[in-house]
GROMACS .gro file of C-alpha atoms in nm:
model
  460
    1MET     CA    1   0.995   1.373   2.185
    2GLY     CA    2   1.192   1.692   2.253
    3GLU     CA    3   1.207   1.990   2.021
    4ALA     CA    4   1.578   1.935   1.953
    5PHE     CA    5   1.522   1.574   1.848
    6LEU     CA    6   1.232   1.669   1.620
    7ALA     CA    7   1.419   1.965   1.471
    8ARG     CA    8   1.710   1.734   1.389
    9TRP     CA    9   1.475   1.481   1.231
   10GLN     CA   10   1.304   1.745   1.023
   11PHE     CA   11   1.628   1.894   0.896
   12GLY     CA   12   1.767   1.544   0.839
   13LEU     CA   13   1.465   1.444   0.630
   14THR     CA   14   1.477   1.766   0.429
   15SER     CA   15   1.852   1.734   0.374
   16THR     CA   16   1.829   1.370   0.271
   17TYR     CA   17   1.553   1.447   0.023
   18HIS     CA   18   1.748   1.743  -0.116
   19TRP     CA   19   2.068   1.541  -0.140
   20LEU     CA   20   1.898   1.285  -0.365
   21PHE     CA   21   1.910   1.542  -0.644
   22VAL     CA   22   2.232   1.736  -0.583
   23PRO     CA   23   2.502   1.485  -0.695
   24LEU     CA   24   2.318   1.402  -1.017
   25THR     CA   25   2.279   1.772  -1.097
   26LEU     CA   26   2.651   1.833  -1.042
   27GLY     CA   27   2.755   1.546  -1.266
   28LEU     CA   28   2.495   1.580  -1.543
   29THR     CA   29   2.578   1.946  -1.608
   30VAL     CA   30   2.941   1.849  -1.674
   31PHE     CA   31   2.840   1.557  -1.897
   32ILE     CA   32   2.598   1.771  -2.101
   33ALA     CA   33   2.862   2.041  -2.145
   34ILE     CA   34   3.112   1.780  -2.267
   35MET     CA   35   2.860   1.642  -2.518
   36GLU     CA   36   2.796   1.990  -2.658
   37VAL     CA   37   3.167   2.066  -2.688
   38ILE     CA   38   3.219   1.736  -2.874
   39TYR     CA   39   2.926   1.824  -3.101
   40VAL     CA   40   3.086   2.160  -3.184
   41ARG     CA   41   3.422   1.998  -3.254
   42THR     CA   42   3.292   1.703  -3.460
   43GLY     CA   43   2.960   1.823  -3.602
   44LYS     CA   44   2.805   1.481  -3.529
   45GLU     CA   45   2.434   1.515  -3.454
   46ILE     CA   46   2.432   1.223  -3.210
   47TYR     CA   47   2.621   1.429  -2.952
   48LYS     CA   48   2.368   1.710  -2.983
   49LYS     CA   49   2.089   1.457  -2.929
   50MET     CA   50   2.270   1.324  -2.623
   51ALA     CA   51   2.290   1.674  -2.477
   52GLN     CA   52   1.920   1.724  -2.546
   53PHE     CA   53   1.799   1.390  -2.412
   54TRP     CA   54   2.004   1.388  -2.093
   55GLY     CA   55   1.932   1.760  -2.060
   56LYS     CA   56   1.562   1.689  -2.019
   57LEU     CA   57   1.631   1.458  -1.725
   58PHE     CA   58   1.873   1.711  -1.581
   59LEU     CA   59   1.605   1.983  -1.584
   60ILE     CA   60   1.358   1.763  -1.397
   61ASN     CA   61   1.623   1.674  -1.141
   62PHE     CA   62   1.743   2.036  -1.113
   63ALA     CA   63   1.392   2.164  -1.045
   64MET     CA   64   1.351   1.915  -0.761
   65GLY     CA   65   1.686   2.014  -0.612
   66VAL     CA   66   1.602   2.385  -0.614
   67VAL     CA   67   1.261   2.336  -0.450
   68THR     CA   68   1.396   2.119  -0.170
   69GLY     CA   69   1.703   2.336  -0.117
   70ILE     CA   70   1.503   2.655  -0.063
   71VAL     CA   71   1.311   2.490   0.222
   72GLN     CA   72   1.637   2.414   0.400
   73GLU     CA   73   1.722   2.783   0.426
   74PHE     CA   74   1.400   2.851   0.616
   75HIS     CA   75   1.504   2.595   0.877
   76PHE     CA   76   1.796   2.815   0.984
   77GLY     CA   77   1.571   3.099   1.094
   78MET     CA   78   1.286   2.886   1.227
   79ASN     CA   79   1.409   2.565   1.391
   80TRP     CA   80   1.770   2.677   1.436
   81SER     CA   81   1.752   3.045   1.525
   82GLU     CA   82   2.018   3.013   1.799
   83TYR     CA   83   2.254   2.864   1.545
   84SER     CA   84   2.178   3.151   1.305
   85ARG     CA   85   2.236   3.407   1.579
   86PHE     CA   86   2.569   3.247   1.673
   87MET     CA   87   2.693   3.173   1.320
   88GLY     CA   88   2.513   3.429   1.103
   89ASP     CA   89   2.818   3.652   1.051
   90ILE     CA   90   3.013   3.360   0.904
   91PHE     CA   91   2.748   3.132   0.756
   92GLY     CA   92   2.570   3.418   0.581
   93ALA     CA   93   2.868   3.524   0.367
   94PRO     CA   94   2.916   3.206   0.161
   95LEU     CA   95   2.538   3.161   0.130
   96ALA     CA   96   2.505   3.515  -0.005
   97LEU     CA   97   2.790   3.457  -0.250
   98GLU     CA   98   2.628   3.131  -0.357
   99ALA     CA   99   2.315   3.323  -0.454
  100LEU     CA  100   2.493   3.624  -0.608
  101THR     CA  101   2.744   3.427  -0.814
  102ALA     CA  102   2.661   3.060  -0.862
  103PHE     CA  103   2.281   3.053  -0.848
  104PHE     CA  104   2.233   3.360  -1.068
  105LEU     CA  105   2.492   3.225  -1.313
  106GLU     CA  106   2.337   2.881  -1.347
  107SER     CA  107   1.978   3.011  -1.349
  108THR     CA  108   2.048   3.268  -1.620
  109PHE     CA  109   2.233   3.032  -1.849
  110ILE     CA  110   1.993   2.743  -1.794
  111GLY     CA  111   1.728   2.970  -1.945
  112ILE     CA  112   1.958   3.057  -2.235
  113TRP     CA  113   2.043   2.689  -2.278
  114ILE     CA  114   1.677   2.580  -2.281
  115PHE     CA  115   1.549   2.843  -2.523
  116GLY     CA  116   1.862   2.891  -2.730
  117TRP     CA  117   1.873   2.574  -2.940
  118GLU     CA  118   1.733   2.746  -3.250
  119ARG     CA  119   1.855   3.097  -3.163
  120LEU     CA  120   2.225   3.058  -3.080
  121SER     CA  121   2.515   2.924  -3.278
  122PRO     CA  122   2.642   2.580  -3.163
  123LYS     CA  123   2.950   2.742  -3.009
  124LEU     CA  124   2.750   2.995  -2.807
  125HIS     CA  125   2.506   2.727  -2.699
  126ALA     CA  126   2.792   2.504  -2.586
  127ALA     CA  127   2.935   2.801  -2.395
  128ALA     CA  128   2.601   2.839  -2.216
  129ALA     CA  129   2.612   2.469  -2.123
  130CYS     CA  130   2.965   2.511  -1.985
  131LEU     CA  131   2.859   2.812  -1.777
  132VAL     CA  132   2.568   2.612  -1.633
  133ALA     CA  133   2.815   2.340  -1.529
  134ILE     CA  134   3.049   2.598  -1.375
  135GLY     CA  135   2.765   2.772  -1.191
  136THR     CA  136   2.621   2.450  -1.055
  137ASN     CA  137   2.952   2.326  -0.918
  138LEU     CA  138   3.041   2.675  -0.792
  139SER     CA  139   2.717   2.664  -0.595
  140ALA     CA  140   2.835   2.343  -0.431
  141PHE     CA  141   3.167   2.510  -0.347
  142TRP     CA  142   3.006   2.796  -0.153
  143ILE     CA  143   2.775   2.562   0.036
  144LEU     CA  144   3.072   2.345   0.131
  145VAL     CA  145   3.269   2.650   0.246
  146ALA     CA  146   2.992   2.711   0.499
  147ASN     CA  147   2.967   2.345   0.593
  148SER     CA  148   3.343   2.308   0.629
  149PHE     CA  149   3.351   2.584   0.890
  150MET     CA  150   3.105   2.379   1.093
  151GLN     CA  151   3.336   2.079   1.059
  152HIS     CA  152   3.663   2.270   1.119
  153PRO     CA  153   3.622   2.634   1.231
  154VAL     CA  154   3.889   2.875   1.103
  155GLY     CA  155   3.925   3.251   1.051
  156PHE     CA  156   3.696   3.364   1.335
  157ALA     CA  157   3.687   3.527   1.676
  158LEU     CA  158   3.433   3.490   1.957
  159ARG     CA  159   3.280   3.825   2.047
  160ASN     CA  160   2.969   3.893   2.255
  161GLY     CA  161   2.866   3.528   2.244
  162ARG     CA  162   2.888   3.507   1.864
  163ALA     CA  163   3.138   3.371   1.613
  164GLU     CA  164   3.252   3.661   1.396
  165MET     CA  165   3.459   3.635   1.080
  166THR     CA  166   3.811   3.776   1.099
  167ASP     CA  167   3.968   3.619   0.790
  168PHE     CA  168   3.755   3.539   0.485
  169GLY     CA  169   4.059   3.397   0.307
  170ALA     CA  170   4.095   3.140   0.585
  171LEU     CA  171   3.740   3.018   0.514
  172LEU     CA  172   3.823   2.975   0.145
  173THR     CA  173   4.150   2.795   0.214
  174ASN     CA  174   4.009   2.577   0.492
  175GLY     CA  175   4.170   2.235   0.452
  176TYR     CA  176   3.830   2.074   0.499
  177VAL     CA  177   3.700   2.252   0.187
  178ALA     CA  178   4.005   2.143  -0.012
  179HIS     CA  179   3.923   1.779   0.060
  180GLN     CA  180   3.543   1.789   0.075
  181PHE     CA  181   3.473   1.985  -0.244
  182PRO     CA  182   3.656   1.753  -0.490
  183HIS     CA  183   3.506   1.454  -0.311
  184VAL     CA  184   3.153   1.589  -0.365
  185VAL     CA  185   3.215   1.691  -0.728
  186LEU     CA  186   3.368   1.355  -0.817
  187ALA     CA  187   3.085   1.174  -0.640
  188GLY     CA  188   2.849   1.375  -0.863
  189LEU     CA  189   3.034   1.260  -1.176
  190THR     CA  190   3.017   0.899  -1.055
  191THR     CA  191   2.644   0.932  -0.987
  192ALA     CA  192   2.581   1.088  -1.329
  193GLY     CA  193   2.779   0.809  -1.494
  194ALA     CA  194   2.579   0.544  -1.310
  195PHE     CA  195   2.252   0.721  -1.400
  196ILE     CA  196   2.338   0.747  -1.770
  197ALA     CA  197   2.472   0.392  -1.787
  198ALA     CA  198   2.172   0.243  -1.602
  199ILE     CA  199   1.907   0.407  -1.822
  200SER     CA  200   2.105   0.325  -2.135
  201ALA     CA  201   2.143  -0.038  -2.026
  202TRP     CA  202   1.765  -0.058  -1.976
  203GLN     CA  203   1.709   0.068  -2.330
  204VAL     CA  204   1.975  -0.162  -2.476
  205LEU     CA  205   1.812  -0.464  -2.309
  206ARG     CA  206   1.496  -0.369  -2.497
  207LYS     CA  207   1.687  -0.310  -2.822
  208ASN     CA  208   1.561   0.050  -2.837
  209GLN     CA  209   1.748   0.307  -3.048
  210LEU     CA  210   2.070   0.109  -3.018
  211PRO     CA  211   2.317   0.350  -3.185
  212PHE     CA  212   2.219   0.631  -2.946
  213PHE     CA  213   2.197   0.428  -2.627
  214GLU     CA  214   2.506   0.222  -2.706
  215LEU     CA  215   2.711   0.542  -2.716
  216SER     CA  216   2.535   0.672  -2.403
  217LEU     CA  217   2.601   0.341  -2.227
  218LYS     CA  218   2.973   0.350  -2.305
  219SER     CA  219   2.994   0.717  -2.209
  220GLY     CA  220   2.816   0.654  -1.879
  221ILE     CA  221   3.042   0.362  -1.795
  222ALA     CA  222   3.353   0.568  -1.870
  223LEU     CA  223   3.226   0.855  -1.653
  224MET     CA  224   3.130   0.622  -1.367
  225LEU     CA  225   3.462   0.438  -1.379
  226ALA     CA  226   3.672   0.755  -1.389
  227GLY     CA  227   3.466   0.912  -1.111
  228ALA     CA  228   3.484   0.601  -0.889
  229VAL     CA  229   3.863   0.579  -0.922
  230LEU     CA  230   3.916   0.948  -0.849
  231VAL     CA  231   3.665   0.970  -0.565
  232ALA     CA  232   3.835   0.675  -0.395
  233GLY     CA  233   4.170   0.853  -0.413
  234VAL     CA  234   4.032   1.184  -0.287
  235GLY     CA  235   3.835   1.001  -0.017
  236HIS     CA  236   4.157   0.841   0.106
  237LEU     CA  237   4.321   1.185   0.134
  238GLN     CA  238   4.012   1.320   0.309
  239ALA     CA  239   4.022   1.036   0.563
  240ARG     CA  240   4.385   1.122   0.642
  241TYR     CA  241   4.289   1.485   0.694
  242ILE     CA  242   3.996   1.390   0.918
  243ALA     CA  243   4.237   1.187   1.133
  244LYS     CA  244   4.410   1.519   1.213
  245VAL     CA  245   4.116   1.757   1.262
  246GLN     CA  246   3.831   1.522   1.363
  247PRO     CA  247   3.987   1.217   1.528
  248MET     CA  248   3.658   1.129   1.699
  249LYS     CA  249   3.485   1.093   1.362
  250LEU     CA  250   3.757   0.856   1.239
  251ALA     CA  251   3.750   0.654   1.560
  252ALA     CA  252   3.370   0.626   1.546
  253ALA     CA  253   3.381   0.516   1.181
  254GLU     CA  254   3.610   0.232   1.290
  255ALA     CA  255   3.445   0.163   1.627
  256LEU     CA  256   3.794   0.199   1.773
  257TRP     CA  257   3.741   0.233   2.148
  258GLU     CA  258   4.102   0.208   2.265
  259THR     CA  259   4.403   0.404   2.139
  260THR     CA  260   4.600   0.158   1.928
  261ASP     CA  261   4.940   0.148   1.764
  262SER     CA  262   4.921  -0.044   1.436
  263ALA     CA  263   4.543  -0.001   1.437
  264PRO     CA  264   4.334  -0.254   1.242
  265PHE     CA  265   4.069  -0.177   0.980
  266SER     CA  266   3.745  -0.345   1.083
  267LEU     CA  267   3.551  -0.537   0.821
  268PHE     CA  268   3.278  -0.636   1.066
  269ALA     CA  269   3.210  -0.556   1.430
  270ALA     CA  270   2.940  -0.631   1.684
  271ILE     CA  271   2.936  -0.299   1.870
  272ASN     CA  272   2.821  -0.253   2.227
  273GLU     CA  273   2.801   0.123   2.276
  274LYS     CA  274   2.685   0.101   2.638
  275GLN     CA  275   2.986  -0.102   2.743
  276GLN     CA  276   3.209   0.083   2.493
  277ARG     CA  277   3.356  -0.227   2.336
  278ASN     CA  278   3.315  -0.458   2.040
  279THR     CA  279   3.199  -0.805   2.140
  280MET     CA  280   3.312  -0.950   1.807
  281GLU     CA  281   3.534  -0.810   1.535
  282LEU     CA  282   3.682  -0.915   1.202
  283ALA     CA  283   3.964  -0.681   1.102
  284VAL     CA  284   4.273  -0.643   0.886
  285PRO     CA  285   4.570  -0.589   1.122
  286GLY     CA  286   4.750  -0.256   1.084
  287ALA     CA  287   4.539  -0.149   0.785
  288LEU     CA  288   4.389   0.163   0.948
  289SER     CA  289   4.733   0.289   1.048
  290PHE     CA  290   4.850   0.224   0.693
  291LEU     CA  291   4.562   0.428   0.547
  292VAL     CA  292   4.647   0.722   0.774
  293TYR     CA  293   5.027   0.708   0.786
  294ASP     CA  294   5.127   0.493   0.484
  295SER     CA  295   5.282   0.265   0.741
  296PHE     CA  296   5.148  -0.031   0.936
  297GLN     CA  297   5.290   0.135   1.246
  298GLY     CA  298   5.115   0.447   1.372
  299LYS     CA  299   4.905   0.541   1.672
  300ILE     CA  300   4.532   0.604   1.618
  301GLN     CA  301   4.345   0.760   1.909
  302GLY     CA  302   4.054   0.563   2.048
  303ILE     CA  303   3.709   0.693   2.136
  304LYS     CA  304   3.764   0.671   2.512
  305ASP     CA  305   4.080   0.879   2.514
  306ILE     CA  306   3.931   1.141   2.281
  307GLN     CA  307   3.624   1.163   2.506
  308ASN     CA  308   3.847   1.226   2.807
  309GLU     CA  309   4.039   1.496   2.622
  310MET     CA  310   3.716   1.671   2.522
  311VAL     CA  311   3.585   1.663   2.878
  312GLN     CA  312   3.904   1.832   2.994
  313LYS     CA  313   3.882   2.092   2.714
  314TYR     CA  314   3.508   2.166   2.696
  315GLY     CA  315   3.373   2.047   3.030
  316PRO     CA  316   3.151   1.754   3.133
  317GLY     CA  317   2.942   1.594   2.859
  318ASP     CA  318   2.909   1.306   2.618
  319TYR     CA  319   3.113   1.387   2.307
  320ILE     CA  320   3.077   1.045   2.143
  321PRO     CA  321   2.869   1.039   1.820
  322PRO     CA  322   2.637   0.745   1.732
  323VAL     CA  323   2.908   0.486   1.668
  324THR     CA  324   2.705   0.196   1.525
  325PRO     CA  325   2.526   0.384   1.243
  326ILE     CA  326   2.844   0.574   1.154
  327PHE     CA  327   3.045   0.251   1.144
  328TRP     CA  328   2.800   0.079   0.910
  329SER     CA  329   2.725   0.385   0.695
  330PHE     CA  330   3.097   0.412   0.621
  331ARG     CA  331   3.109   0.049   0.514
  332LEU     CA  332   2.800   0.083   0.299
  333MET     CA  333   2.962   0.382   0.128
  334VAL     CA  334   3.284   0.189   0.064
  335ILE     CA  335   3.103  -0.123  -0.059
  336SER     CA  336   2.885   0.086  -0.290
  337GLY     CA  337   3.190   0.263  -0.429
  338MET     CA  338   3.370  -0.069  -0.485
  339TRP     CA  339   3.062  -0.204  -0.663
  340MET     CA  340   3.053   0.089  -0.905
  341LEU     CA  341   3.427   0.058  -0.962
  342ALA     CA  342   3.396  -0.315  -1.034
  343ILE     CA  343   3.094  -0.274  -1.264
  344GLY     CA  344   3.272   0.008  -1.443
  345LEU     CA  345   3.581  -0.205  -1.501
  346VAL     CA  346   3.378  -0.502  -1.628
  347GLY     CA  347   3.165  -0.281  -1.852
  348TRP     CA  348   3.469  -0.101  -1.992
  349TYR     CA  349   3.648  -0.433  -2.060
  350LEU     CA  350   3.347  -0.584  -2.241
  351ALA     CA  351   3.289  -0.264  -2.437
  352ARG     CA  352   3.649  -0.270  -2.557
  353ARG     CA  353   3.594  -0.626  -2.682
  354ASN     CA  354   3.254  -0.540  -2.839
  355GLN     CA  355   3.084  -0.794  -2.611
  356LEU     CA  356   2.886  -0.561  -2.384
  357LEU     CA  357   2.560  -0.536  -2.578
  358ASP     CA  358   2.515  -0.914  -2.580
  359ASN     CA  359   2.589  -0.968  -2.211
  360THR     CA  360   2.245  -0.958  -2.049
  361LEU     CA  361   2.376  -1.028  -1.701
  362VAL     CA  362   2.619  -0.734  -1.702
  363LEU     CA  363   2.358  -0.502  -1.855
  364LYS     CA  364   2.118  -0.590  -1.573
  365ALA     CA  365   2.394  -0.534  -1.317
  366ILE     CA  366   2.460  -0.191  -1.469
  367PHE     CA  367   2.090  -0.107  -1.444
  368TRP     CA  368   2.081  -0.200  -1.074
  369THR     CA  369   2.390   0.009  -1.009
  370LEU     CA  370   2.169   0.319  -1.017
  371PRO     CA  371   2.033   0.282  -0.660
  372VAL     CA  372   2.383   0.183  -0.543
  373SER     CA  373   2.513   0.529  -0.639
  374TYR     CA  374   2.245   0.693  -0.426
  375ILE     CA  375   2.326   0.466  -0.132
  376ALA     CA  376   2.691   0.573  -0.158
  377ASN     CA  377   2.595   0.943  -0.154
  378ALA     CA  378   2.346   0.915   0.132
  379THR     CA  379   2.569   0.708   0.360
  380GLY     CA  380   2.873   0.922   0.289
  381TRP     CA  381   2.692   1.242   0.375
  382TYR     CA  382   2.539   1.083   0.686
  383MET     CA  383   2.885   0.993   0.810
  384ALA     CA  384   3.012   1.346   0.742
  385GLU     CA  385   2.730   1.511   0.938
  386ALA     CA  386   2.654   1.259   1.214
  387GLY     CA  387   3.023   1.202   1.274
  388ARG     CA  388   3.067   1.550   1.426
  389GLN     CA  389   2.786   1.510   1.680
  390PRO     CA  390   2.713   1.631   1.942
  391TRP     CA  391   2.861   1.943   1.780
  392LEU     CA  392   2.671   2.168   1.543
  393VAL     CA  393   2.988   2.373   1.502
  394VAL     CA  394   3.279   2.161   1.621
  395GLY     CA  395   3.421   2.295   1.946
  396LEU     CA  396   3.197   2.603   1.949
  397GLN     CA  397   2.828   2.512   1.963
  398THR     CA  398   2.647   2.186   2.034
  399THR     CA  399   2.340   2.077   1.843
  400GLN     CA  400   2.125   2.125   2.153
  401GLN     CA  401   2.246   2.486   2.187
  402GLY     CA  402   2.150   2.573   1.828
  403VAL     CA  403   1.779   2.490   1.849
  404SER     CA  404   1.520   2.768   1.851
  405PRO     CA  405   1.385   2.820   2.205
  406ASN     CA  406   1.039   2.930   2.092
  407VAL     CA  407   0.943   2.649   1.851
  408THR     CA  408   0.711   2.382   1.990
  409ALA     CA  409   0.706   2.011   1.916
  410ALA     CA  410   0.355   2.044   1.773
  411GLU     CA  411   0.471   2.308   1.524
  412ILE     CA  412   0.761   2.092   1.412
  413TRP     CA  413   0.536   1.787   1.374
  414THR     CA  414   0.287   1.987   1.168
  415THR     CA  415   0.545   2.125   0.926
  416MET     CA  416   0.733   1.795   0.905
  417ILE     CA  417   0.421   1.606   0.805
  418GLY     CA  418   0.321   1.886   0.566
  419PHE     CA  419   0.663   1.894   0.397
  420THR     CA  420   0.665   1.515   0.365
  421LEU     CA  421   0.325   1.511   0.195
  422VAL     CA  422   0.416   1.792  -0.043
  423TYR     CA  423   0.749   1.630  -0.124
  424ALA     CA  424   0.573   1.300  -0.194
  425ILE     CA  425   0.342   1.470  -0.445
  426ILE     CA  426   0.630   1.655  -0.612
  427ALA     CA  427   0.840   1.336  -0.623
  428ALA     CA  428   0.555   1.146  -0.787
  429ALA     CA  429   0.528   1.418  -1.052
  430ALA     CA  430   0.904   1.415  -1.110
  431VAL     CA  431   0.912   1.035  -1.145
  432TYR     CA  432   0.619   1.049  -1.386
  433LEU     CA  433   0.790   1.310  -1.605
  434ALA     CA  434   1.126   1.133  -1.595
  435LYS     CA  435   0.962   0.802  -1.684
  436LYS     CA  436   0.791   0.960  -1.985
  437VAL     CA  437   1.124   1.097  -2.110
  438ILE     CA  438   1.308   0.768  -2.051
  439VAL     CA  439   1.044   0.547  -2.213
  440LYS     CA  440   1.019   0.774  -2.516
  441GLY     CA  441   1.395   0.771  -2.555
  442ALA     CA  442   1.592   0.989  -2.792
  443ALA     CA  443   1.314   1.046  -3.043
  444GLU     CA  444   1.362   1.312  -3.308
  445GLN     CA  445   1.375   1.645  -3.130
  446ARG     CA  446   1.123   1.898  -3.264
  447PRO     CA  447   1.056   2.248  -3.129
  448THR     CA  448   0.724   2.271  -2.949
  449GLN     CA  449   0.531   2.581  -2.858
  450ILE     CA  450   0.490   2.631  -2.484
  451ALA     CA  451   0.141   2.729  -2.385
  452GLY     CA  452   0.127   3.085  -2.266
  453ALA     CA  453   0.484   3.173  -2.368
  454LYS     CA  454   0.473   3.338  -2.711
  455GLY     CA  455   0.778   3.261  -2.920
  456ALA     CA  456   0.935   3.029  -2.659
  457THR     CA  457   1.030   2.679  -2.771
  458LEU     CA  458   1.136   2.354  -2.610
  459TRP     CA  459   1.220   2.019  -2.764
  460ASN     CA  460   0.980   1.727  -2.734
   0.00000   0.00000   0.00000
């Protein structure tokens, strides 16, 4: 296997592992902040307990996200040094701002939030929770500013073989950011809702601490339902934008080989990438054109024509991404989103009629919605990143051009295996800690002395 292939695999594995924790962190911080604000406004202790209980699981998840995210940054200088050389002037700015603003903000106020339960007034403590939520989602914004440049480069000039920033405002107002950021944030809220609802459903099935987990269950369902509805709407707008700036990604997601007026939306396709055709297809006529143009009439470029245009613009080469996995990852994302939307609607309806707690089948379905939310996140992000291949930075640098020239396959194999083993150990520890918290439930919170930290307290 070549160094480029292995470097892509290593970064893909690291990114996938990291992305398991990011959406939940984004959504849980918002949920916890809301619970604390409600506690301040109502004075009801149950909302404080909800912030504390779900806060424990957030901290475990947050720690895993930080550890795996730091490793990703080392990849840029080690496996992808040519990318860093070419893009450093642009990519470095949002990453630096992410550390200086978002990461410092969330890290500082997470500490205040953890140790401030008995030291701060409820209002100040709720303010700390809100600042953690702002910092966490601001961190996502800066990362997506950098990523969006790779998807749709703006505000730059090519000088001496490098991309140099000429307009920082253009990076911030990049249309790709405007569509991608709300999509990611809302996906985080949906994931957090599914997580809260699933764990609460598990506890309700066992009749554990029903007043607490009944409220958590209803809150999780409401968050999941609202998030699923909004993320579908934003996703639709993002798809329309992608049709303008990344037509190849849209065509690959639909396995649309020929330019078509009144293009269909494929429900199923048997794709033959070598012959560049679909041997069998089940589709809704005109539906793809309707999604893009709000009309059943509208031309959608096919993969073959886009490939020819790119050859004329960039020179000889294969500019077609992996069509089959992109096609099916998009459908898995949509199906997962529809499942969460449907379960949210059913759960909300039964909760309104006070019939949810007695419906074992729906409670079990809610529990099994948890992995569905992760499938939606993973497949959606795969489509976003794989859909721009073979480009690392669309139109400027291919993936092959970004790989470090002095890293060997043996070195990549060694670190990839090492990272995987370490991650497995860390994941086992995280699952063990999370399981302990979940099984114990929302027991009475009592301050506990931390060994080696005089005067510091955490809740049990």
